[in-house]
Protein backbone atom coordinates (compact mmCIF):
# COMPACT_ATOMS: atom_id res chain seq x y z
CA MET A 1 14.57 -82.69 34.46
CA SER A 2 15.67 -79.07 34.63
CA ILE A 3 15.15 -75.59 33.26
CA TYR A 4 17.70 -72.92 32.34
CA ILE A 5 16.58 -69.28 32.19
CA ASP A 6 18.68 -66.29 31.12
CA ILE A 7 16.39 -63.55 29.83
CA THR A 8 15.82 -59.81 29.83
CA LYS A 9 12.57 -57.93 29.31
CA LYS A 10 11.74 -54.24 29.53
CA LEU A 11 8.17 -53.17 30.24
CA GLY A 12 7.83 -49.42 30.73
CA SER A 13 10.25 -48.42 33.48
CA PHE A 14 10.57 -52.01 34.77
CA TYR A 15 13.52 -54.12 33.67
CA LEU A 16 13.54 -57.90 34.17
CA GLU A 17 16.95 -59.58 34.17
CA SER A 18 16.15 -63.14 35.25
CA GLN A 19 18.96 -65.71 35.45
CA LEU A 20 18.14 -69.05 37.02
CA GLU A 21 18.84 -72.76 36.71
CA VAL A 22 16.49 -75.20 38.44
CA GLY A 23 16.82 -78.98 38.65
CA LYS A 24 14.35 -81.64 39.73
CA GLU A 25 13.28 -79.77 42.84
CA LYS A 26 10.65 -77.48 44.28
CA LEU A 27 12.05 -73.97 44.00
CA GLY A 28 10.41 -71.01 45.70
CA ILE A 29 10.92 -67.55 44.24
CA LEU A 30 10.49 -65.16 47.15
CA GLY A 31 9.96 -61.48 46.50
CA GLY A 32 7.69 -58.51 47.01
CA SER A 33 4.87 -57.43 44.71
CA GLY A 34 6.06 -56.21 41.33
CA CYS A 35 9.57 -57.67 41.57
CA GLY A 36 9.22 -59.81 38.42
CA LYS A 37 8.21 -63.21 39.85
CA SER A 38 5.01 -63.64 37.85
CA MET A 39 6.57 -62.12 34.74
CA THR A 40 9.31 -64.76 34.85
CA LEU A 41 6.70 -67.54 34.93
CA LYS A 42 4.78 -65.98 32.02
CA CYS A 43 8.01 -65.78 29.98
CA ILE A 44 8.58 -69.52 30.59
CA ALA A 45 4.98 -70.33 29.62
CA GLY A 46 5.20 -68.24 26.44
CA ILE A 47 2.57 -65.68 27.49
CA ILE A 48 5.20 -62.90 27.49
CA THR A 49 8.08 -62.82 25.02
CA PRO A 50 11.47 -61.76 26.43
CA ASP A 51 13.53 -59.16 24.57
CA LYS A 52 16.70 -61.26 24.67
CA GLY A 53 18.14 -64.47 26.07
CA GLU A 54 17.07 -68.09 26.14
CA ILE A 55 14.86 -70.56 28.01
CA ILE A 56 15.73 -74.26 27.81
CA LEU A 57 13.48 -76.91 29.39
CA ASN A 58 14.82 -80.48 29.55
CA ASP A 59 17.18 -79.76 26.62
CA LYS A 60 14.30 -78.36 24.57
CA ILE A 61 14.70 -74.72 23.50
CA LEU A 62 11.51 -72.82 24.32
CA PHE A 63 12.95 -69.41 23.50
CA SER A 64 16.21 -68.17 22.00
CA SER A 65 16.70 -64.68 20.63
CA LYS A 66 19.96 -65.73 18.92
CA LYS A 67 18.40 -68.75 17.18
CA ASN A 68 15.10 -66.94 16.52
CA ILE A 69 13.12 -69.62 18.39
CA ASN A 70 9.92 -68.76 20.26
CA LEU A 71 7.59 -71.73 20.72
CA ILE A 72 3.90 -70.97 21.17
CA PRO A 73 2.48 -71.85 24.63
CA GLN A 74 0.70 -74.95 23.29
CA LYS A 75 4.04 -76.48 22.19
CA ARG A 76 5.96 -75.79 25.41
CA ASN A 77 4.21 -78.38 27.64
CA THR A 78 4.44 -76.14 30.69
CA GLY A 79 1.87 -76.00 33.48
CA LEU A 80 1.11 -72.57 34.96
CA MET A 81 -1.47 -72.16 37.72
CA PHE A 82 -2.67 -68.57 38.01
CA GLN A 83 -3.61 -66.77 41.21
CA ASN A 84 -7.34 -66.81 40.32
CA TYR A 85 -7.12 -70.48 39.11
CA ALA A 86 -8.66 -69.57 35.68
CA LEU A 87 -11.23 -72.39 35.69
CA PHE A 88 -13.78 -72.40 32.88
CA PRO A 89 -17.10 -71.46 34.50
CA ASN A 90 -19.25 -73.34 31.97
CA MET A 91 -17.40 -76.64 32.48
CA THR A 92 -17.77 -79.17 35.26
CA VAL A 93 -14.88 -80.25 37.48
CA SER A 94 -14.28 -83.34 35.32
CA GLN A 95 -14.39 -81.31 32.11
CA ASN A 96 -11.94 -78.75 33.49
CA ILE A 97 -9.48 -81.47 34.49
CA SER A 98 -9.71 -83.26 31.15
CA LEU A 99 -9.20 -80.09 29.14
CA GLY A 100 -5.43 -80.31 28.75
CA ILE A 101 -5.16 -84.07 28.22
CA THR A 102 -4.22 -84.76 24.60
CA ASN A 103 -3.25 -87.75 22.45
CA LYS A 104 -5.27 -90.15 24.60
CA THR A 105 -8.27 -92.33 23.86
CA SER A 106 -11.54 -91.44 25.55
CA ILE A 107 -11.12 -94.38 27.95
CA GLU A 108 -7.53 -93.35 28.80
CA LYS A 109 -8.65 -89.76 29.33
CA LYS A 110 -11.49 -90.90 31.61
CA ASN A 111 -9.11 -93.00 33.69
CA ILE A 112 -6.64 -90.11 34.05
CA VAL A 113 -9.40 -87.75 35.18
CA LYS A 114 -10.62 -90.33 37.71
CA SER A 115 -7.11 -90.77 39.12
CA TYR A 116 -6.80 -87.03 39.71
CA LEU A 117 -10.29 -86.77 41.16
CA ASP A 118 -9.19 -89.45 43.65
CA LEU A 119 -5.79 -87.84 44.30
CA PHE A 120 -7.31 -84.44 45.11
CA LYS A 121 -10.37 -85.85 46.93
CA LEU A 122 -12.78 -84.40 44.37
CA GLN A 123 -14.78 -87.59 43.63
CA ASP A 124 -18.09 -86.18 44.88
CA LEU A 125 -17.63 -82.88 43.04
CA GLU A 126 -16.95 -84.11 39.50
CA ASN A 127 -20.26 -82.79 38.08
CA ARG A 128 -20.20 -79.42 39.84
CA TYR A 129 -19.29 -76.12 38.23
CA PRO A 130 -16.62 -73.71 39.60
CA SER A 131 -19.27 -71.36 41.02
CA GLN A 132 -20.49 -74.24 43.19
CA LEU A 133 -17.05 -74.85 44.73
CA SER A 134 -15.23 -73.31 47.69
CA GLY A 135 -11.93 -71.53 47.19
CA GLY A 136 -9.98 -74.55 48.39
CA GLN A 137 -11.89 -76.87 46.07
CA GLN A 138 -11.24 -74.55 43.12
CA GLN A 139 -7.53 -74.58 43.95
CA ARG A 140 -7.45 -78.39 43.92
CA VAL A 141 -9.29 -78.54 40.60
CA ALA A 142 -6.85 -76.05 39.05
CA LEU A 143 -3.85 -78.05 40.26
CA ALA A 144 -5.42 -81.33 39.11
CA ARG A 145 -6.07 -79.85 35.65
CA ILE A 146 -2.44 -78.80 35.25
CA MET A 147 -0.95 -82.05 36.54
CA ALA A 148 -3.30 -84.21 34.42
CA LYS A 149 -1.63 -82.93 31.25
CA SER A 150 1.78 -84.19 32.53
CA PRO A 151 3.68 -80.92 32.03
CA ASP A 152 7.48 -80.84 31.92
CA ILE A 153 7.44 -78.09 34.56
CA LEU A 154 4.86 -77.07 37.15
CA MET A 155 4.63 -73.33 37.93
CA LEU A 156 2.47 -71.99 40.77
CA ASP A 157 1.79 -68.26 40.97
CA GLU A 158 0.71 -67.31 44.53
CA PRO A 159 -1.54 -70.42 44.82
CA PHE A 160 -2.86 -69.46 48.29
CA SER A 161 -3.47 -65.75 47.66
CA ALA A 162 -7.23 -66.21 47.10
CA LEU A 163 -7.75 -68.21 50.31
CA ASP A 164 -8.26 -67.00 53.87
CA ALA A 165 -5.83 -68.08 56.59
CA HIS A 166 -8.09 -70.80 58.04
CA LEU A 167 -8.71 -72.40 54.64
CA ARG A 168 -5.00 -72.30 53.80
CA PHE A 169 -4.18 -74.21 56.97
CA SER A 170 -6.88 -76.81 56.38
CA ILE A 171 -5.66 -77.79 52.88
CA GLU A 172 -1.87 -77.42 53.32
CA ASN A 173 -1.28 -81.14 53.87
CA GLU A 174 -3.29 -82.15 50.80
CA PHE A 175 -1.51 -79.51 48.73
CA SER A 176 1.91 -80.68 49.90
CA GLU A 177 1.05 -84.32 49.14
CA ALA A 178 -0.07 -83.35 45.64
CA LEU A 179 3.18 -81.50 44.96
CA ASN A 180 5.18 -84.52 46.14
CA LYS A 181 3.33 -86.66 43.58
CA TYR A 182 4.72 -84.54 40.76
CA ASN A 183 7.98 -85.97 39.44
CA GLY A 184 9.58 -82.90 37.92
CA THR A 185 10.64 -79.28 38.35
CA VAL A 186 8.34 -77.04 40.39
CA ILE A 187 8.64 -73.25 40.57
CA TYR A 188 6.56 -71.76 43.37
CA VAL A 189 6.17 -67.98 43.34
CA SER A 190 5.18 -66.22 46.56
CA HIS A 191 5.79 -63.25 48.84
CA SER A 192 4.94 -65.43 51.87
CA ILE A 193 7.98 -66.68 53.79
CA ASP A 194 5.80 -69.29 55.55
CA GLU A 195 4.61 -70.86 52.28
CA VAL A 196 8.06 -70.96 50.71
CA TYR A 197 9.58 -72.49 53.85
CA LYS A 198 6.87 -75.19 54.06
CA PHE A 199 6.69 -76.26 50.44
CA CYS A 200 10.04 -75.59 48.75
CA ASP A 201 13.36 -77.47 48.76
CA SER A 202 15.31 -74.43 47.58
CA THR A 203 14.65 -70.69 47.49
CA ALA A 204 15.67 -67.83 45.21
CA ILE A 205 15.49 -64.22 46.38
CA MET A 206 14.13 -61.78 43.77
CA HIS A 207 14.09 -57.99 43.90
CA ASN A 208 13.67 -55.35 41.19
CA GLY A 209 13.71 -57.91 38.40
CA ARG A 210 16.87 -59.73 39.49
CA ILE A 211 17.72 -62.92 41.39
CA PHE A 212 20.01 -61.94 44.28
CA GLU A 213 20.76 -65.35 45.77
CA LYS A 214 19.67 -68.99 45.54
CA ASN A 215 20.30 -71.86 47.95
CA THR A 216 18.49 -74.56 49.88
CA THR A 217 15.50 -73.13 51.71
CA LYS A 218 16.94 -73.98 55.14
CA HIS A 219 20.23 -72.31 54.26
CA ILE A 220 18.56 -69.16 52.90
CA PHE A 221 16.43 -68.74 56.04
CA LYS A 222 19.25 -69.57 58.44
CA GLY A 223 21.90 -67.43 56.78
CA PRO A 224 20.92 -65.10 53.94
CA THR A 225 23.97 -63.43 52.39
CA THR A 226 22.38 -60.31 50.87
CA LEU A 227 20.43 -57.35 52.20
CA GLU A 228 17.38 -58.30 50.13
CA GLY A 229 17.63 -61.91 51.28
CA ALA A 230 17.58 -60.81 54.91
CA LYS A 231 14.61 -58.48 54.41
CA LEU A 232 12.56 -61.02 52.45
CA THR A 233 13.16 -63.81 54.98
CA GLY A 234 11.85 -61.61 57.78
CA CYS A 235 14.90 -59.97 59.38
CA LYS A 236 13.85 -56.81 61.22
CA ASN A 237 17.21 -55.78 62.69
CA ILE A 238 19.49 -54.49 59.93
CA SER A 239 22.15 -51.77 60.06
CA PRO A 240 24.76 -50.47 57.62
CA ILE A 241 28.29 -51.08 58.90
CA LYS A 242 31.76 -49.61 58.92
CA LYS A 243 34.57 -52.16 58.79
CA MET A 244 36.99 -51.53 61.67
CA ASN A 245 39.40 -54.41 60.91
CA GLN A 246 39.32 -57.99 59.57
CA ASN A 247 37.24 -59.25 62.51
CA SER A 248 35.43 -56.18 63.79
CA ILE A 249 32.64 -53.96 62.48
CA LEU A 250 30.71 -50.95 63.71
CA ALA A 251 26.90 -51.06 63.24
CA LEU A 252 26.33 -47.42 62.32
CA ASP A 253 22.61 -47.20 63.19
CA TRP A 254 23.10 -48.67 66.66
CA GLY A 255 26.57 -47.43 67.55
CA ILE A 256 27.57 -50.99 68.49
CA THR A 257 30.88 -52.68 67.69
CA PHE A 258 30.65 -56.39 66.95
CA ASN A 259 33.54 -58.84 66.97
CA ILE A 260 33.27 -61.53 64.29
CA ASP A 261 35.05 -64.90 64.12
CA ASN A 262 35.21 -64.96 60.32
CA THR A 263 37.06 -62.45 58.16
CA VAL A 264 34.89 -59.48 57.23
CA HIS A 265 35.31 -59.07 53.47
CA ASP A 266 35.15 -55.69 51.76
CA ASP A 267 31.85 -56.49 50.01
CA ILE A 268 30.02 -56.76 53.36
CA LYS A 269 27.88 -53.63 53.79
CA TYR A 270 25.28 -54.57 56.44
CA ILE A 271 24.82 -56.54 59.64
CA SER A 272 21.64 -58.26 60.76
CA PHE A 273 20.20 -60.63 63.34
CA ARG A 274 16.72 -61.99 63.89
CA GLU A 275 14.18 -60.90 66.50
CA THR A 276 14.65 -64.08 68.52
CA ASP A 277 18.47 -64.08 68.55
CA ILE A 278 19.19 -61.39 71.15
CA SER A 279 19.50 -62.32 74.83
CA ILE A 280 19.06 -59.67 77.54
CA SER A 281 20.33 -59.54 81.11
CA ASN A 282 21.61 -57.13 83.78
CA LEU A 283 25.19 -58.22 83.03
CA CYS A 284 27.66 -57.14 80.39
CA LYS A 285 28.52 -60.71 79.37
CA ASN A 286 31.14 -60.34 76.62
CA LYS A 287 32.72 -58.08 74.00
CA ASN A 288 29.54 -58.18 71.93
CA SER A 289 27.34 -56.98 74.80
CA PHE A 290 25.78 -53.53 74.53
CA GLU A 291 23.72 -51.33 76.82
CA LEU A 292 20.12 -50.63 75.86
CA SER A 293 16.74 -49.56 77.20
CA ILE A 294 13.14 -50.50 76.47
CA LEU A 295 11.55 -47.98 74.12
CA ARG A 296 8.14 -49.58 73.48
CA ILE A 297 6.22 -52.73 74.45
CA LYS A 298 3.79 -54.24 71.94
CA GLN A 299 1.52 -57.07 73.03
CA SER A 300 0.06 -59.68 70.70
CA PRO A 301 -2.12 -62.70 71.59
CA PHE A 302 0.82 -65.13 71.79
CA ASN A 303 4.03 -63.11 72.30
CA THR A 304 5.45 -59.72 73.17
CA ILE A 305 7.47 -57.43 70.90
CA LEU A 306 10.03 -55.22 72.63
CA GLU A 307 11.45 -52.21 70.80
CA LEU A 308 14.90 -51.59 72.32
CA LEU A 309 17.07 -48.53 71.99
CA PRO A 310 20.87 -49.01 72.14
CA ALA A 311 22.63 -46.50 74.37
CA ASN A 312 24.72 -45.14 71.48
CA ALA A 313 21.90 -44.91 68.92
CA THR A 314 21.44 -41.47 67.42
CA ASN A 315 17.84 -41.70 66.15
CA VAL A 316 15.06 -43.04 68.38
CA ASP A 317 12.68 -44.20 65.65
CA SER A 318 15.02 -45.53 62.95
CA ASN A 319 17.79 -46.99 65.15
CA LYS A 320 15.76 -49.29 67.40
CA ILE A 321 16.24 -53.05 67.71
CA ILE A 322 13.18 -55.32 67.51
CA CYS A 323 12.96 -58.44 69.69
CA LYS A 324 10.28 -61.09 70.12
CA TYR A 325 9.72 -63.04 73.35
CA SER A 326 7.10 -65.09 75.11
CA LYS A 327 5.01 -63.08 77.55
CA ASP A 328 6.87 -64.51 80.57
CA GLU A 329 10.30 -63.80 79.05
CA ALA A 330 9.26 -60.25 78.21
CA ASN A 331 7.94 -59.63 81.73
CA ASN A 332 11.25 -60.83 83.21
CA ILE A 333 13.15 -58.37 80.98
CA ILE A 334 10.79 -55.52 81.86
CA ASN A 335 11.33 -56.25 85.57
CA MET A 336 15.12 -56.32 85.04
CA GLN A 337 15.11 -52.73 83.83
CA ASN A 338 13.47 -51.36 86.97
CA PRO A 339 16.39 -52.02 89.37
CA GLY A 340 19.28 -51.63 86.92
CA LYS A 341 20.74 -51.42 83.44
CA LEU A 342 19.97 -53.79 80.58
CA TYR A 343 22.55 -55.36 78.30
CA GLY A 344 21.89 -57.19 75.07
CA SER A 345 24.13 -59.75 73.38
CA VAL A 346 24.03 -61.75 70.17
CA LYS A 347 25.97 -64.96 69.64
CA LYS A 348 28.53 -64.72 66.85
CA ASP A 349 26.86 -67.61 65.01
CA ASN A 350 23.62 -65.61 64.83
CA ILE A 351 25.18 -62.49 63.33
CA LEU A 352 24.45 -62.19 59.60
CA LEU A 353 26.96 -60.36 57.40
CA LEU A 354 25.26 -59.08 54.26
CA LYS A 355 26.34 -57.86 50.84
């Protein structure tokens, strides 16, 4: 089971140019608000019509501008769960779930509804209306309703956006188990790096209507290859670079020269490393060590953020390096600065070269 998407759509000043191929996997599309994530899902579902291109689901053409094909939503057999769940307020839980089940006898339909009530632990709520349910219960009903119709693709648009943090945590396991029960392609749209990392096998990075990179989720988070990929997976330390030679670059914002094991190709424009990947001591350990000082200390309940200023940085506010430590680690670093100089270093394996 798979879907192929190659479409363009212009809405006002926004231009969507979505190209993506997804197999039998759970794909997360990670991007900021307004980048085209939800619009892509609506194009697949048939709610929005692309200007050009094609969408093919399991060898079935849903849309093709060349062949003048544009199936109505009812004939696409896609399942799209909206952010607000879109439950019918005048229908009970059981009625909502049964709504999309077609071509079944009344007994078959009843058995399907019961199986999904059991799967989502909704047995005691079958006769309640949406207004009588919590946010988490509404989410489970919406997901049960979509899966009960056996769609060829399951699309989830920010499924946790309506829930508070505590409720999200309490239903994550049930939600993950439900997704694992679905034997097909899942596209999970979110701007939350935590959700995408927890629930998705692979991840695509989307920005300004375009997919910038796609890989396994672990690979994307460990080593994004683009500037947008680094930003969207949480990298705080990013600098434009000047290539010095095949294995050496100058980070322009920090005034630091880094030696790299791999060849630095001409399309590399930025360097990055994560908040937890810089080690600090009183010693200049290697060629990639650089002098710095503590600019600001920010405490949080469970860790300490240090804003560090490299000795050769030219702008105090825009050229700082952000690091995250436990409280004890941070205190040790703060104490180091009092008697002497501080030096930071980043292992070569933790240096990200970005297009």
